[in-house]
Coordinates of N, CA and C in Angstrom, one line a residue:
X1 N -16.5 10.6 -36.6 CA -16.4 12.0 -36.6 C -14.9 12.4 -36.4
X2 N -14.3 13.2 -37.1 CA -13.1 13.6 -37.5 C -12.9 14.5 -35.9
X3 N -12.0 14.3 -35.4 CA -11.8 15.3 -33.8 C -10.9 16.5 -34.5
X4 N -11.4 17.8 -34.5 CA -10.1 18.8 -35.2 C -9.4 19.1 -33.8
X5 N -9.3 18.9 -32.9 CA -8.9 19.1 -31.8 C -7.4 18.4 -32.1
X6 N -8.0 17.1 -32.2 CA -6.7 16.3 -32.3 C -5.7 16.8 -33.6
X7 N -6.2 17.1 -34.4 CA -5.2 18.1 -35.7 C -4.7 19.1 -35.4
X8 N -5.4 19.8 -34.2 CA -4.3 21.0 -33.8 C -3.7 20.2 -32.8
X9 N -3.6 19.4 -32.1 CA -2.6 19.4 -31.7 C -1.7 18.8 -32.3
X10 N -1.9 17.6 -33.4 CA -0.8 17.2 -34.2 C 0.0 18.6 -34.8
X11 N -0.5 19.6 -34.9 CA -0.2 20.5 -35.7 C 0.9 21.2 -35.1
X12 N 0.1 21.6 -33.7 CA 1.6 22.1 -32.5 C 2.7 21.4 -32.4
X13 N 2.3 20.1 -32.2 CA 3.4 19.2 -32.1 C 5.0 19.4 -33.1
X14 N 4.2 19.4 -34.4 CA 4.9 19.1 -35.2 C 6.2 21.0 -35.3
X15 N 5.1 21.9 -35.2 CA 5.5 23.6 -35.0 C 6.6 23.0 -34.0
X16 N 6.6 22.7 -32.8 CA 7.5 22.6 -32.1 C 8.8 21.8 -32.2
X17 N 8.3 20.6 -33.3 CA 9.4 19.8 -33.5 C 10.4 20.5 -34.6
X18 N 9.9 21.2 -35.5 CA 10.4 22.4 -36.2 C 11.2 23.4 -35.6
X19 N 10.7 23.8 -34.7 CA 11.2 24.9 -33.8 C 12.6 24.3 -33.1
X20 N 12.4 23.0 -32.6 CA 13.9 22.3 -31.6 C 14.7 22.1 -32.6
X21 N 14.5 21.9 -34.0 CA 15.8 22.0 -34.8 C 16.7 22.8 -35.7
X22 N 16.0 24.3 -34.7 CA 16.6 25.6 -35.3 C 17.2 26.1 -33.8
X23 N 17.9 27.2 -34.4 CA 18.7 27.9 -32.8 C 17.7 28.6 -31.9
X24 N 18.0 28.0 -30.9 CA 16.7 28.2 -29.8 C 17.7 28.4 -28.5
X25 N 17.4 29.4 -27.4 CA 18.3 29.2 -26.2 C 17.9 27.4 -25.8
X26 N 19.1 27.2 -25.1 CA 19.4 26.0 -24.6 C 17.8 25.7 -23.8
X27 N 17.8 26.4 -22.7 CA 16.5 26.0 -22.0 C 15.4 25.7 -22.4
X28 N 15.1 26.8 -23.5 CA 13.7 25.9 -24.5 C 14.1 25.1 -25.3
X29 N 14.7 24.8 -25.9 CA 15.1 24.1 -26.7 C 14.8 22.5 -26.3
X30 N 15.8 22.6 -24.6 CA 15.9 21.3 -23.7 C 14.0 21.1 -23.3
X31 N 13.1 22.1 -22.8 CA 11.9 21.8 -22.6 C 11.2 20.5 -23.4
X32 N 11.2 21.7 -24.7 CA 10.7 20.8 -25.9 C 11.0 19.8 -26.2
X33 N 12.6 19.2 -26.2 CA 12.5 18.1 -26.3 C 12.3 17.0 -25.1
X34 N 12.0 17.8 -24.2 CA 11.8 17.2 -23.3 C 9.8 16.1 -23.2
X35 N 9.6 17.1 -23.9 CA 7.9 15.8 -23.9 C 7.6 15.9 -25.4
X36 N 8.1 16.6 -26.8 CA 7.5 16.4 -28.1 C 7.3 15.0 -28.3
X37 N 7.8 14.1 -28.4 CA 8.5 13.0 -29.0 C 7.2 12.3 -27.7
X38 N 7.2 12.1 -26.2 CA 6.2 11.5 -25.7 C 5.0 11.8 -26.0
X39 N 4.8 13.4 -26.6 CA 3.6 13.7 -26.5 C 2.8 13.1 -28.2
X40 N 3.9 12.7 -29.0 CA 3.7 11.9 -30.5 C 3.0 10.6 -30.0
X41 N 3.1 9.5 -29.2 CA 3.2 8.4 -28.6 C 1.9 8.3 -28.2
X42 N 1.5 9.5 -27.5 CA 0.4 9.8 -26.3 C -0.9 9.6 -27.5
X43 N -0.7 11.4 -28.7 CA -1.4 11.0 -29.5 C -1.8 9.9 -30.3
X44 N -1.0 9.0 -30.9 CA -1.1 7.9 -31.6 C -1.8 7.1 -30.8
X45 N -1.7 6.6 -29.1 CA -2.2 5.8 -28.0 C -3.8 6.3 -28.2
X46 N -3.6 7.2 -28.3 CA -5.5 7.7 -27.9 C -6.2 7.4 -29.1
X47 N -5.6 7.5 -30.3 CA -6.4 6.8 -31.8 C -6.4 5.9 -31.8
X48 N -5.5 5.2 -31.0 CA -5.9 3.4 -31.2 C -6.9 2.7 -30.3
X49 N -8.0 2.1 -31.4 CA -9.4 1.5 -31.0 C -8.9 0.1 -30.7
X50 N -7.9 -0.5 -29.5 CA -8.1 -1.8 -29.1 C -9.2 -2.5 -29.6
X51 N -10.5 -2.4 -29.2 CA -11.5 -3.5 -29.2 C -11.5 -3.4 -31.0
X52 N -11.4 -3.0 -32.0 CA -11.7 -2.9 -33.1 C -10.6 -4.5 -33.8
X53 N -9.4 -5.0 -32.8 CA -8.6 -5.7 -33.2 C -8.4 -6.6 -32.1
X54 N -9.4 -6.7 -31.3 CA -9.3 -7.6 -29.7 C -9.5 -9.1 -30.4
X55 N -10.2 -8.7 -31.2 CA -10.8 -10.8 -31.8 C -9.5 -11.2 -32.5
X56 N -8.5 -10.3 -33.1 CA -7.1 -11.1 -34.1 C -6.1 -10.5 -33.7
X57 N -5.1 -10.9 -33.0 CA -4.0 -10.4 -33.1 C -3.2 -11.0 -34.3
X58 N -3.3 -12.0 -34.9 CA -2.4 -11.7 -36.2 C -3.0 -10.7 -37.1
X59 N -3.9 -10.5 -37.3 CA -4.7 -9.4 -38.3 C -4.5 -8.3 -37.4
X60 N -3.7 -8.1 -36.4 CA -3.3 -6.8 -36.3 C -2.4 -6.6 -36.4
X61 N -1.3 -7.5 -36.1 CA 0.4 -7.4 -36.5 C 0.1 -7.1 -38.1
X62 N -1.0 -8.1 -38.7 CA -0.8 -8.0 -40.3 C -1.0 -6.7 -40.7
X63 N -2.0 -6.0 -40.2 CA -2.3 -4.5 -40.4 C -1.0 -3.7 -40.3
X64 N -0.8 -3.7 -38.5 CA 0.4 -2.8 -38.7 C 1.7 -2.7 -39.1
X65 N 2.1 -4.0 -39.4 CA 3.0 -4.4 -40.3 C 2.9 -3.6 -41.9
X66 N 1.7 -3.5 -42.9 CA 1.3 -2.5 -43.3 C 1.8 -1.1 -43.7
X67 N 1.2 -0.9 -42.1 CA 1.1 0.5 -42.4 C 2.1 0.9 -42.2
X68 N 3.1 0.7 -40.8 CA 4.0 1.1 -41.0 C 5.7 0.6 -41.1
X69 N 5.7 -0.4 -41.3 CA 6.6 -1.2 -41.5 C 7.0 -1.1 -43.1
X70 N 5.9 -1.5 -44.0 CA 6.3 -1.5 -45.1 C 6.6 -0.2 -45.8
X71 N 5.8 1.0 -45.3 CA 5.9 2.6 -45.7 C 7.4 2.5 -45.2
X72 N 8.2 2.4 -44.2 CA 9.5 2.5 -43.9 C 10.3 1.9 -44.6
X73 N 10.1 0.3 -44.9 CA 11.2 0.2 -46.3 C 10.8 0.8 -48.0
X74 N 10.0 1.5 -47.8 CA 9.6 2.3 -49.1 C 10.4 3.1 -49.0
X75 N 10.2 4.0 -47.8 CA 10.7 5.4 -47.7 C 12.2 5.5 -47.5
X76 N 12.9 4.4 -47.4 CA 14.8 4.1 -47.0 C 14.9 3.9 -48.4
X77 N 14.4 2.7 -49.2 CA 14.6 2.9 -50.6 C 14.3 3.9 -51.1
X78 N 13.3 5.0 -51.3 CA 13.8 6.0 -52.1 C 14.6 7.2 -51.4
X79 N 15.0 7.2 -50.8 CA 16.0 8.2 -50.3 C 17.2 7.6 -50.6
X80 N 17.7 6.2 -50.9 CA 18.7 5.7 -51.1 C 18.9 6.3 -52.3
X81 N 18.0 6.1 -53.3 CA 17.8 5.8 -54.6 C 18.0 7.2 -54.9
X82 N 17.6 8.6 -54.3 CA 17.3 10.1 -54.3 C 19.0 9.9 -54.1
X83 N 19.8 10.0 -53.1 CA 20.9 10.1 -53.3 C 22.2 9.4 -53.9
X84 N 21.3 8.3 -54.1 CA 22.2 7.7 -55.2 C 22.4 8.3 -56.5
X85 N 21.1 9.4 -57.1 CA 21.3 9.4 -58.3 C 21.3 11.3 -58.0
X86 N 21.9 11.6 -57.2 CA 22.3 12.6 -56.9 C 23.7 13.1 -57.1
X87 N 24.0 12.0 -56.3 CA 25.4 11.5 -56.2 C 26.6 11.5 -57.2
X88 N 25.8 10.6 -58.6 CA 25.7 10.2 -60.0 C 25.5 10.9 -60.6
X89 N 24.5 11.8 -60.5 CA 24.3 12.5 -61.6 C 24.6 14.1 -61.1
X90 N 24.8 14.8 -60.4 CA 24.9 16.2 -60.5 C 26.0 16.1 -59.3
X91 N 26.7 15.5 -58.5 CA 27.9 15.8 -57.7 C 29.0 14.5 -57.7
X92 N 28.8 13.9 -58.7 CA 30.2 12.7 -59.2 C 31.5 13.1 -58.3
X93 N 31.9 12.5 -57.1 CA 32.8 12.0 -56.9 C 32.4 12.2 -55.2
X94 N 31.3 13.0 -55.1 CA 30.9 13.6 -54.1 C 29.9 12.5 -52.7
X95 N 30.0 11.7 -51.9 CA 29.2 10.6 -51.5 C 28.7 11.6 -50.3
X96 N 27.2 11.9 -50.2 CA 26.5 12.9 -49.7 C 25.7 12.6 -48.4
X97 N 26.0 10.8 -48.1 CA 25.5 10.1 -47.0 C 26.6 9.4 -46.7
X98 N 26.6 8.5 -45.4 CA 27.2 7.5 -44.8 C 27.0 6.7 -45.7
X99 N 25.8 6.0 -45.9 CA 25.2 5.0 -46.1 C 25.8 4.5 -47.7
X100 N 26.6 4.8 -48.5 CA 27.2 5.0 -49.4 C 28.8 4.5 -49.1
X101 N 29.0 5.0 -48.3 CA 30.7 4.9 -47.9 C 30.8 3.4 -47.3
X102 N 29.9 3.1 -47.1 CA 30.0 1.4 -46.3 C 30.3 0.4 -47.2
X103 N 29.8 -0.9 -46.7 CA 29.9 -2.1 -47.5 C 28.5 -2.6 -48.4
X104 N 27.7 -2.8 -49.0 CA 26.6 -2.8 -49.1 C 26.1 -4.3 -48.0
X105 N 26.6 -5.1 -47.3 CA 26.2 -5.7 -46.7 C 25.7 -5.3 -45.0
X106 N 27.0 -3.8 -44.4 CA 26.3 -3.1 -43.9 C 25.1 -2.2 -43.8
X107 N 25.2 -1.8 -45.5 CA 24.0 -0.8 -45.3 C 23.0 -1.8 -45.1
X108 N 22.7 -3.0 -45.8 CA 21.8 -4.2 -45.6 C 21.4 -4.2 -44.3
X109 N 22.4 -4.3 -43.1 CA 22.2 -4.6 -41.8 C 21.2 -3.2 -41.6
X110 N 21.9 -2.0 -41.6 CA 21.5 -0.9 -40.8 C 19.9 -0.5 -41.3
X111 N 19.7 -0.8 -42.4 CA 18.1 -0.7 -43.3 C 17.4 -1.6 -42.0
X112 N 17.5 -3.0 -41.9 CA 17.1 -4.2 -41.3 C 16.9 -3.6 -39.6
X113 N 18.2 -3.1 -39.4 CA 18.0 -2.9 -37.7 C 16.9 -1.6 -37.3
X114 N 17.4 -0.5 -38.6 CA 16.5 0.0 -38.4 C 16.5 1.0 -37.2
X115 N 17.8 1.6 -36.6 CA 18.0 2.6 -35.8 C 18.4 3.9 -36.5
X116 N 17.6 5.2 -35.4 CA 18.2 6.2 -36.2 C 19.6 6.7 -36.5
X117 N 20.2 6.5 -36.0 CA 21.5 7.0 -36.1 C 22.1 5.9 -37.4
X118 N 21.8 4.5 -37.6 CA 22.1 4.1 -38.7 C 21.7 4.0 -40.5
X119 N 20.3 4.7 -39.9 CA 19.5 5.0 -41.1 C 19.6 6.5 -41.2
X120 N 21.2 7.0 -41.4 CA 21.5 8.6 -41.1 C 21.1 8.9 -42.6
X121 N 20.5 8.5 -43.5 CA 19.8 9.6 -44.8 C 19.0 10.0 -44.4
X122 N 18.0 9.1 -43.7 CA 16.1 9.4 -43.4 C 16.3 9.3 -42.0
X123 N 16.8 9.8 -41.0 CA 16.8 9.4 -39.5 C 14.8 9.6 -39.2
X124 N 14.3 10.1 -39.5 CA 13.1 10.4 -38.8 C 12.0 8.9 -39.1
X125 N 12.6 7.9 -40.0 CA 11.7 7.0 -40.0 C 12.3 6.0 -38.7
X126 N 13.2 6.3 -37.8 CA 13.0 5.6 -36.7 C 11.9 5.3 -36.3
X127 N 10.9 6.5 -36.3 CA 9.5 6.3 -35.1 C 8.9 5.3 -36.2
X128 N 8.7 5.2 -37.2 CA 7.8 3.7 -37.7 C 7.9 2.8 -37.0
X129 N 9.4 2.3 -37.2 CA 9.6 0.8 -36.5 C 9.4 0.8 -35.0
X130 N 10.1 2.0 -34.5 CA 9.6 2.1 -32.5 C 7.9 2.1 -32.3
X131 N 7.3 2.6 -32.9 CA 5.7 3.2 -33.4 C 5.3 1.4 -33.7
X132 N 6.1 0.6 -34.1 CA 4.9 -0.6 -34.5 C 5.4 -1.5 -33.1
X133 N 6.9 -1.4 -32.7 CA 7.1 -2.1 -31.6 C 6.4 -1.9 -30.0
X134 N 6.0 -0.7 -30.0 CA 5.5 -0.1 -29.0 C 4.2 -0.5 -29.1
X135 N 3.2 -0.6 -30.5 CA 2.2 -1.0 -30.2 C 2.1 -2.6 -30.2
X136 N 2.8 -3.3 -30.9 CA 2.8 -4.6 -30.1 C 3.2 -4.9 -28.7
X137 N 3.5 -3.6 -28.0 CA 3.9 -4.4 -26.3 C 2.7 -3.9 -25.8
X138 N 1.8 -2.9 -26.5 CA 0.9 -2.7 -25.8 C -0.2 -3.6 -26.1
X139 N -0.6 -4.4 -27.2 CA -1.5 -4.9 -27.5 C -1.5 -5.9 -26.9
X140 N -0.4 -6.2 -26.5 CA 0.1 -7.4 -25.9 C -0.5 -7.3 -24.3
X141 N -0.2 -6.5 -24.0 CA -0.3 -5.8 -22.4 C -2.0 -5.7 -22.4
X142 N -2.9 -5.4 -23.3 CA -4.0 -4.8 -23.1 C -5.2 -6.0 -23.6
X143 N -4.2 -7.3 -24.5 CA -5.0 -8.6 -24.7 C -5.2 -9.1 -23.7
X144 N -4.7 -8.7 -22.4 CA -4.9 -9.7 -21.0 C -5.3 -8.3 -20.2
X145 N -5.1 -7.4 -20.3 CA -5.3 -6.5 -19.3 C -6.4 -5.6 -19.4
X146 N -7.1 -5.2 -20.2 CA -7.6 -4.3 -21.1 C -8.7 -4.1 -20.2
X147 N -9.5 -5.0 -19.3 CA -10.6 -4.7 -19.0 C -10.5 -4.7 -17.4
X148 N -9.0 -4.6 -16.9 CA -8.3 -4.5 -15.9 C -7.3 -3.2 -16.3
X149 N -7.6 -1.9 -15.9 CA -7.0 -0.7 -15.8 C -6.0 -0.8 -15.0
X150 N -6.0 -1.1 -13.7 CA -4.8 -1.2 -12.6 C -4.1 -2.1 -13.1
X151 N -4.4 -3.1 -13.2 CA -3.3 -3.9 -13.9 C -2.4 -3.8 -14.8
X152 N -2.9 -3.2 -16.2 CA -2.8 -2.4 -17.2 C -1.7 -1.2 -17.1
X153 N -2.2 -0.4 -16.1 CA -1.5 0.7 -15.6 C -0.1 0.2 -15.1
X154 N -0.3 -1.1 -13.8 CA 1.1 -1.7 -13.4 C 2.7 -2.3 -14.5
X155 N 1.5 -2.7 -15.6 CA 2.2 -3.6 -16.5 C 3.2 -2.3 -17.3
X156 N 2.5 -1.7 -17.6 CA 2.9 -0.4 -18.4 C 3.8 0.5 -17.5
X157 N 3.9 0.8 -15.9 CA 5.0 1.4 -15.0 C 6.2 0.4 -14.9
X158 N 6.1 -1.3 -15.0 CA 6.8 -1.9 -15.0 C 7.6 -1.8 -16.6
X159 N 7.0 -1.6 -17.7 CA 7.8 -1.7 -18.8 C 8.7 -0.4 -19.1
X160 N 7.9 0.6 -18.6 CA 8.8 2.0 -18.3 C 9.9 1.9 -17.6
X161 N 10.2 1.5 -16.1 CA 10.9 1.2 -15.6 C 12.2 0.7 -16.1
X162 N 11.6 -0.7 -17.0 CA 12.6 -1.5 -17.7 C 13.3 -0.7 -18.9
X163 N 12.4 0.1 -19.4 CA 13.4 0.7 -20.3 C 14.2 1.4 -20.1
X164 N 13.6 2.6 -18.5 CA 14.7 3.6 -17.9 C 16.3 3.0 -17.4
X165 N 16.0 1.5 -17.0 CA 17.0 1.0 -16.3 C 17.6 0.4 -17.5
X166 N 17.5 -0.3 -18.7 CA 17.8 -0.6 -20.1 C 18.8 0.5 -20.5
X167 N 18.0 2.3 -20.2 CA 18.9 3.1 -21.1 C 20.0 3.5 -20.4
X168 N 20.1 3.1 -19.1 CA 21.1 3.6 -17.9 C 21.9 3.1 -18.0
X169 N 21.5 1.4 -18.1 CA 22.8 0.0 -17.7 C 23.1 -0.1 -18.8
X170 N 22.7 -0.4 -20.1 CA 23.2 -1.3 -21.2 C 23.4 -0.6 -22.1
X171 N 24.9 -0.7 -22.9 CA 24.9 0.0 -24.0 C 24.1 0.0 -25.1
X172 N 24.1 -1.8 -25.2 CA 23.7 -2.0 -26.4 C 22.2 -1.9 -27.1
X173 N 22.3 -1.6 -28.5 CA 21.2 -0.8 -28.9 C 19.7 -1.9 -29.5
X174 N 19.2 -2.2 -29.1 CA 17.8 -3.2 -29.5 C 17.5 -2.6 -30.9
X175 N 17.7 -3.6 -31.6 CA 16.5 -3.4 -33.2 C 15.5 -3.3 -33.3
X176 N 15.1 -2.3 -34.0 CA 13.9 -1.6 -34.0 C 13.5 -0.5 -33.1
X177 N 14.9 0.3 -32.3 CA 14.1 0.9 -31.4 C 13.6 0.0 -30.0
X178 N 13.5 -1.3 -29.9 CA 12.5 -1.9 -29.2 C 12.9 -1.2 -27.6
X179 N 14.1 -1.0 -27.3 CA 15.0 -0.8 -26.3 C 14.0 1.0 -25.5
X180 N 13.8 1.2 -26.9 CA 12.5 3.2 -26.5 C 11.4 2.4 -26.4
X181 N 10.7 2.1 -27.3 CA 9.5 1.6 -26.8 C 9.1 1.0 -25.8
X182 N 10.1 0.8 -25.1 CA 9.9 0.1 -23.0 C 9.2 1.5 -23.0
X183 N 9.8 2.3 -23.3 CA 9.7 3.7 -22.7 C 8.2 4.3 -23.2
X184 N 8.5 4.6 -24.7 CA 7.0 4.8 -25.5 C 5.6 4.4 -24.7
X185 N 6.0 3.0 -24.7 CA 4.2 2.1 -24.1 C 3.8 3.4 -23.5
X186 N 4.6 3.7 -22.3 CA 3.9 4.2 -21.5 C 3.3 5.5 -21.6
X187 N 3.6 6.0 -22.9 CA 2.8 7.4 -23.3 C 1.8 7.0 -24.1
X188 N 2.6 5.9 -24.6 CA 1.4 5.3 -26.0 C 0.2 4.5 -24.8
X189 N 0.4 3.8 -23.8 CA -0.8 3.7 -23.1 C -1.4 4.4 -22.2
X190 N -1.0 5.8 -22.1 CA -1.4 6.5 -21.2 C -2.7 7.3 -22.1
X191 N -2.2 7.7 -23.5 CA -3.3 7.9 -24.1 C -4.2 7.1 -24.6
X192 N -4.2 5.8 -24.9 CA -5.2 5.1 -25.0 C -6.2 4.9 -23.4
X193 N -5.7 5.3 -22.8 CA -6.6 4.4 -21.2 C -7.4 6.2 -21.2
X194 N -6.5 7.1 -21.6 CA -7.2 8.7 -21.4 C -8.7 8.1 -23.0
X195 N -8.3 8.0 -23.9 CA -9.4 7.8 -25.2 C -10.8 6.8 -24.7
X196 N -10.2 5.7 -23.4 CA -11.3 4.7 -23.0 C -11.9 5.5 -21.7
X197 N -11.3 6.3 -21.1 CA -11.8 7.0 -19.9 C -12.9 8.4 -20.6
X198 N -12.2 9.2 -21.6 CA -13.2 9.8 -22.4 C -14.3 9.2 -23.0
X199 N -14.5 8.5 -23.8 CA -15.4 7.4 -24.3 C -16.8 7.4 -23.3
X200 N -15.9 6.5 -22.0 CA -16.9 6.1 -20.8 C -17.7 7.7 -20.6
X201 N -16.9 8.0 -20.7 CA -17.5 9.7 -19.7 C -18.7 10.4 -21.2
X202 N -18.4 9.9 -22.0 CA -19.2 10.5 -22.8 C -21.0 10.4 -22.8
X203 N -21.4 11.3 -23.0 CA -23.3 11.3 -23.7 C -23.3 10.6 -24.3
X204 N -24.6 9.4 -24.0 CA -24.7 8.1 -25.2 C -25.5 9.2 -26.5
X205 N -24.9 8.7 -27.9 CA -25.9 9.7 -29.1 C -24.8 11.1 -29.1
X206 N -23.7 11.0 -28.2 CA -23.1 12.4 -28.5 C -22.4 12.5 -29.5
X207 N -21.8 11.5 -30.3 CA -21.2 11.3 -31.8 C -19.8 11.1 -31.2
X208 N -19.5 10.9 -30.2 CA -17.6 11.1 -29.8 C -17.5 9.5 -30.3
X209 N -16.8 10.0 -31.1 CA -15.5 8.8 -31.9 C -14.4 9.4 -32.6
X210 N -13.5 8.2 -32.6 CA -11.7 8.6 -33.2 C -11.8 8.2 -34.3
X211 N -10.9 8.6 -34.8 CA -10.5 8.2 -36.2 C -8.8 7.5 -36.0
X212 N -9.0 5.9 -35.5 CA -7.3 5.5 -35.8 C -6.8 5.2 -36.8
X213 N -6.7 5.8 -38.0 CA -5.9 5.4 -39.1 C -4.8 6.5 -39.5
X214 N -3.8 6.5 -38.1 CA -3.0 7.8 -38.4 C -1.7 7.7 -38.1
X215 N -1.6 6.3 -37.5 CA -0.2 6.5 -37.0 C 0.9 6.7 -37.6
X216 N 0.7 6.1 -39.5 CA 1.6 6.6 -40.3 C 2.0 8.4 -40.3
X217 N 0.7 8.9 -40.8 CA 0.6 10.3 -40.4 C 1.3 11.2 -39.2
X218 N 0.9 10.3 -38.1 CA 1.3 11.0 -36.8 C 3.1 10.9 -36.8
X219 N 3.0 9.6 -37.6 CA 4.6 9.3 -37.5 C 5.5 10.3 -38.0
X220 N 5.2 10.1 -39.3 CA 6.1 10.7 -40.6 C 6.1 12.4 -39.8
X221 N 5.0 12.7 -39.7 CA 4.8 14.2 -39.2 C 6.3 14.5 -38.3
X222 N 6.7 13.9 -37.6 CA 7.7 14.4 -36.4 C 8.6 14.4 -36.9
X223 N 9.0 14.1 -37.9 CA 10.3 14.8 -38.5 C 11.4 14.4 -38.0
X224 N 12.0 15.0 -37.2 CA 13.5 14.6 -36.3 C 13.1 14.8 -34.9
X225 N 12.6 13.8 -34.8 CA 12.9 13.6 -32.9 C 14.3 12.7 -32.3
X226 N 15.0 13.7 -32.8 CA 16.5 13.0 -32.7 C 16.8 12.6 -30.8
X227 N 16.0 13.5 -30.2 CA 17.1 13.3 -29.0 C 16.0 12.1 -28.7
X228 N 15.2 11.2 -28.6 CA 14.5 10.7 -28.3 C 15.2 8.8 -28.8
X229 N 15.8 9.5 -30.1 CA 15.9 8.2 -30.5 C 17.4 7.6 -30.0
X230 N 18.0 8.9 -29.0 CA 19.2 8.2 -28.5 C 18.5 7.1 -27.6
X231 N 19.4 6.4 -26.6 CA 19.1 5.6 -25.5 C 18.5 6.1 -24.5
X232 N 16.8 5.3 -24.6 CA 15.8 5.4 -23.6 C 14.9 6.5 -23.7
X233 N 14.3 6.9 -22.6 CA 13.4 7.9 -22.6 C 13.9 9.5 -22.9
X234 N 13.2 10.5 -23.3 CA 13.3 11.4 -24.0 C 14.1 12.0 -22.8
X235 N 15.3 13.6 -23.2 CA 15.0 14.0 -22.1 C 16.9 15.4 -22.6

């Protein structure tokens, strides 16, 4: 059963991410970006049915590798390819990205690493690659933990932790995002442990079920959650 609950709130989400990248007083502006970007994580965490992929973790790396990993080198190639022949054909002499002005063995790298600030044509497919790294720390976390909450809960304040103190101390920037997704887990497992605690709480025969095949969707949806993809947690 399709939740419409959960579409409006993808729906707000997205209104709002809209809204922080037009002129807004500073204060709201700062609010919003203050939980959009966690509260993408949260949702995505609560659609994901752990036990549906508890028997394979390679058939779930293979899945999410998939969905969103491969959609993200689709989506860098054609925006390359969109301004390359932009470029070429209707503004000749005009180079309308970074990614153009480089070497092509840089752009090579910056496709591969896969940060937003380096993938400045499409910055919003950062959250793919953060979005698949985050759920491998959690699947990881929740293949030993899953049926242990406290534990679960600890592993997940410890990986938060590590990322807060990651975005404080260290310059340098982890591939793929991995360096946010310290941070992510912990929205991305806050709403998965909220989807198993709903669940439990539910009328047996009441029909409550999710639908997890959205992360792409949830992803792509957020558009520019730029301040998120600087170093560490949102804010």
């Amino acid at each position: 059963m399709r939740l419409r609950w959960i579409d409006a709130l993808k729906g707000i989400g997205i209104t709002l991410v809209v809204l922080a990248h037009h002129s807004l007083p500073i204060a709201l502006d700062t609010y919003i970006f203050s939980f959009h970007m966690p509260f993408f994580f949260f949702i995505s965490g609560f659609l994901f049915d752990f036990e549906k992929y508890a028997g394979s973790a390679a058939g779930f790396v293979k899945e999410r590798f998939r969905s969103l990993i491969v959609p993200y080198f689709i989506f860098v190639l054609l925006t390359c390819l969109f301004y390359f022949l932009l470029d070429t054909g209707f503004q000749p002499g005009v180079t309308n990205i970074e990614f153009f002005e480089n070497s092509a063995l840089y752009g090579i790298y910056s496709i591969l690493y896969a940060l937003g600030p380096l993938v400045s044509h499409n910055p919003p497919l950062w959250f793919l690659s953060c979005l698949f790294v985050t759920e491998l720390l959690f699947y990881g976390f929740a293949k030993k933990y899953y049926g242990e909450p406290g534990k679960l809960v600890l592993w997940l304040t410890a990986a938060g932790v590590a990322g807060y103190l990651y975005s404080v101390y260290v310059l340098f920037r982890l591939p793929w995002n991995a360096d946010v997704a310290l941070a992510a887990v912990v929205f991305y497992g806050a709403g998965n442990l909220f989807r198993k605690f709903t669940e439990q709480g539910a009328e047996p025969g009441s029909g409550l079920s999710f639908n997890s095949d959205s992360g792409l969707s949830t992803g792509l949806s957020t558009n520019s959650g730029s301040r998120f993809r600087e170093k560490g947690p949102p804010g």
